[in-house]
CSV table of C-alpha atoms in Angstrom, one decimal:
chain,number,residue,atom,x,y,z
A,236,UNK,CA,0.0,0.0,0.0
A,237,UNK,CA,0.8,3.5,-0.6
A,238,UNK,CA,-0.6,6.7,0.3
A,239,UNK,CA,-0.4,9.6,-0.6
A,240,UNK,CA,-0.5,13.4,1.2
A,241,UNK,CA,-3.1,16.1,-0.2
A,242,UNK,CA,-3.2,16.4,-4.1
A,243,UNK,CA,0.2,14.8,-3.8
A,244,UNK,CA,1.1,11.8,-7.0
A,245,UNK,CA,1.5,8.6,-5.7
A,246,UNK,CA,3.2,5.7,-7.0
A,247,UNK,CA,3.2,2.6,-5.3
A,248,UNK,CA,6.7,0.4,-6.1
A,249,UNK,CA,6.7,-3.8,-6.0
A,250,UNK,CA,10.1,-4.6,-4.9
A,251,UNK,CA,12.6,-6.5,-7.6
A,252,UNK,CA,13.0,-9.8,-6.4
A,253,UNK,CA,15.7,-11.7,-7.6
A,254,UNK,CA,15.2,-14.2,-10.4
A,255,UNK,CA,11.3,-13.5,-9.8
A,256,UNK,CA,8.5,-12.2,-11.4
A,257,UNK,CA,5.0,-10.6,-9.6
A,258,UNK,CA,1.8,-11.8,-9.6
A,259,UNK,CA,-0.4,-9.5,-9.0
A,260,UNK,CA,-4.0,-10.7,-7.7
A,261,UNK,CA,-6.2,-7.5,-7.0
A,262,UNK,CA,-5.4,-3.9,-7.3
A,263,UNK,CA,-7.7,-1.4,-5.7
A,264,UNK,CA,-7.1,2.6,-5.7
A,265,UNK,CA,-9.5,4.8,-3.5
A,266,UNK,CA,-9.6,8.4,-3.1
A,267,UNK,CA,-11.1,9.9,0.4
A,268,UNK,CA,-11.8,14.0,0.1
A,269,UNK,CA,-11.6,15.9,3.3
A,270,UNK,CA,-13.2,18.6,1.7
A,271,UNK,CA,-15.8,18.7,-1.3
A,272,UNK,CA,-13.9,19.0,-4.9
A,273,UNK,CA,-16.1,20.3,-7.8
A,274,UNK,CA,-13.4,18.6,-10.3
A,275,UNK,CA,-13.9,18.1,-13.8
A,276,UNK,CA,-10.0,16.8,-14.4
A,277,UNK,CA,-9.6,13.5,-15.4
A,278,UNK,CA,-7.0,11.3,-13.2
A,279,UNK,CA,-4.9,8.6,-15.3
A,280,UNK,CA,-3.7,6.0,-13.3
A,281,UNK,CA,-0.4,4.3,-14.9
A,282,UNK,CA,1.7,1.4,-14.4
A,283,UNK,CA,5.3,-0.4,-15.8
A,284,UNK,CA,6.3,-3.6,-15.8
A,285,UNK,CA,2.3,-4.8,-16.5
A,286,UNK,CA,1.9,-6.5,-19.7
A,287,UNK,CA,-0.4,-4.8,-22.0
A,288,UNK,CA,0.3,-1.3,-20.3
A,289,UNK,CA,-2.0,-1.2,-17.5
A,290,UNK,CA,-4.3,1.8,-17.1
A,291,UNK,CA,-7.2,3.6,-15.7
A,292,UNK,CA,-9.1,6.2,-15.5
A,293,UNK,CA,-11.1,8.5,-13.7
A,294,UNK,CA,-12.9,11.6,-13.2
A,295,UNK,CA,-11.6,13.5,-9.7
A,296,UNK,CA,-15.2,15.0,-8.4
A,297,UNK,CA,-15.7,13.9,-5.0
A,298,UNK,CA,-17.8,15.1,-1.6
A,299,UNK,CA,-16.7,16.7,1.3
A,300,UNK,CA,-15.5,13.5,3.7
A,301,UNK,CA,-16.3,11.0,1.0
A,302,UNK,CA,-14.7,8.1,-0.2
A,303,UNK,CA,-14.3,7.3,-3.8
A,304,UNK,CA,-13.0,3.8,-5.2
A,305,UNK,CA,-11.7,4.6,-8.5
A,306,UNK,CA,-10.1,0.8,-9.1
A,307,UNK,CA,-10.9,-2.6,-7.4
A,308,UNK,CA,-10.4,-5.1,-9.8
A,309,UNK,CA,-10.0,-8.6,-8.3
A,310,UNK,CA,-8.4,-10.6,-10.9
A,311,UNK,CA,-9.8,-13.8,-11.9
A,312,UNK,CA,-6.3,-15.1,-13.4
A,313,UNK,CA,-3.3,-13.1,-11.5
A,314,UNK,CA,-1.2,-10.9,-13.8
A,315,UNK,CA,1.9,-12.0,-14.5
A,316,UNK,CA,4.7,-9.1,-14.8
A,317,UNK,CA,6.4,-8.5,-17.7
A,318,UNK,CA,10.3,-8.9,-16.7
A,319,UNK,CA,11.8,-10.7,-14.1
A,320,UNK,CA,13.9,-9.6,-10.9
A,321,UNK,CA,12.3,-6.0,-12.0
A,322,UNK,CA,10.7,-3.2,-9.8
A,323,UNK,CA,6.2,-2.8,-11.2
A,324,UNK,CA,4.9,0.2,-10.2
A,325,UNK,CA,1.5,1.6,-9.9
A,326,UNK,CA,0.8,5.6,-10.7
A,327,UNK,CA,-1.8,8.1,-9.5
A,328,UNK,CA,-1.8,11.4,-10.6
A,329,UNK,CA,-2.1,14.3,-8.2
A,330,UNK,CA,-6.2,14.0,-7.0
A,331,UNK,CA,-7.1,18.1,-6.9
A,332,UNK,CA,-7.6,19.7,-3.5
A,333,UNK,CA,-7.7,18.3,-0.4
A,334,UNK,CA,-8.0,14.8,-1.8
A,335,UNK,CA,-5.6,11.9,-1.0
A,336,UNK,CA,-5.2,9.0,-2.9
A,337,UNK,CA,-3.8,5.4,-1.6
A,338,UNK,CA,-3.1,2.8,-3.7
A,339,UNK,CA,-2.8,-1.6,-2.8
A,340,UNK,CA,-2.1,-3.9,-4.7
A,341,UNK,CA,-2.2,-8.2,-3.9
A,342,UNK,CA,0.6,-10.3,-5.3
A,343,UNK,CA,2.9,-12.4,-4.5
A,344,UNK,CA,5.9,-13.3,-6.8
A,345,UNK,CA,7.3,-16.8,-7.9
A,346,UNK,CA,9.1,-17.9,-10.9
């Protein structure tokens, strides 16, 4: 998990592990606002080291004290990473005022 401060980016990094790749099972990005944010930006959430270039998106509008899950895929089949012993990283854009964003992801690595 990562987290991120107050319209701060985020990225959320899998450690390399040695002759290993990641497997990732579930990835789930919410947004909480501690104060309302009339947004009309759209937020592009990023990745490397995902096969097929993984990527979302999403508008950044959210209520005063809400909670907004952008992401929550649980994966069927996990998704293998594309390189081994190699970092995958997960990116979220800065959210607009007073909204942090925090990013998980599931996985577990193997050969």
């Amino acid at each position: 998990t990562a987290t991120a401060a107050a319209n701060t980016a985020v990225t959320l990094t899998l450690p390399a592990v040695a002759a290993q790749f990641h497997y990732i099972t579930r990835i789930e990005i919410v947004r909480v606002a501690t104060a309302a944010l009339a947004g009309t930006a759209v937020l592009t959430y990023t990745s490397t080291n995902i096969p097929g270039a993984w990527a979302r998106s999403a508008g950044n509008a959210a209520a005063a004290g809400g909670t907004v899950k952008d992401v929550d895929e649980v994966l069927t089949y996990a998704i293998k990473s594309s390189t081994v012993n190699t970092a995958t990283t997960i990116v979220a854009a800065a959210p607009g005022a007073a909204v942090l964003t925090r990013i998980t992801a599931y996985y577990y690595t193997a050969a």
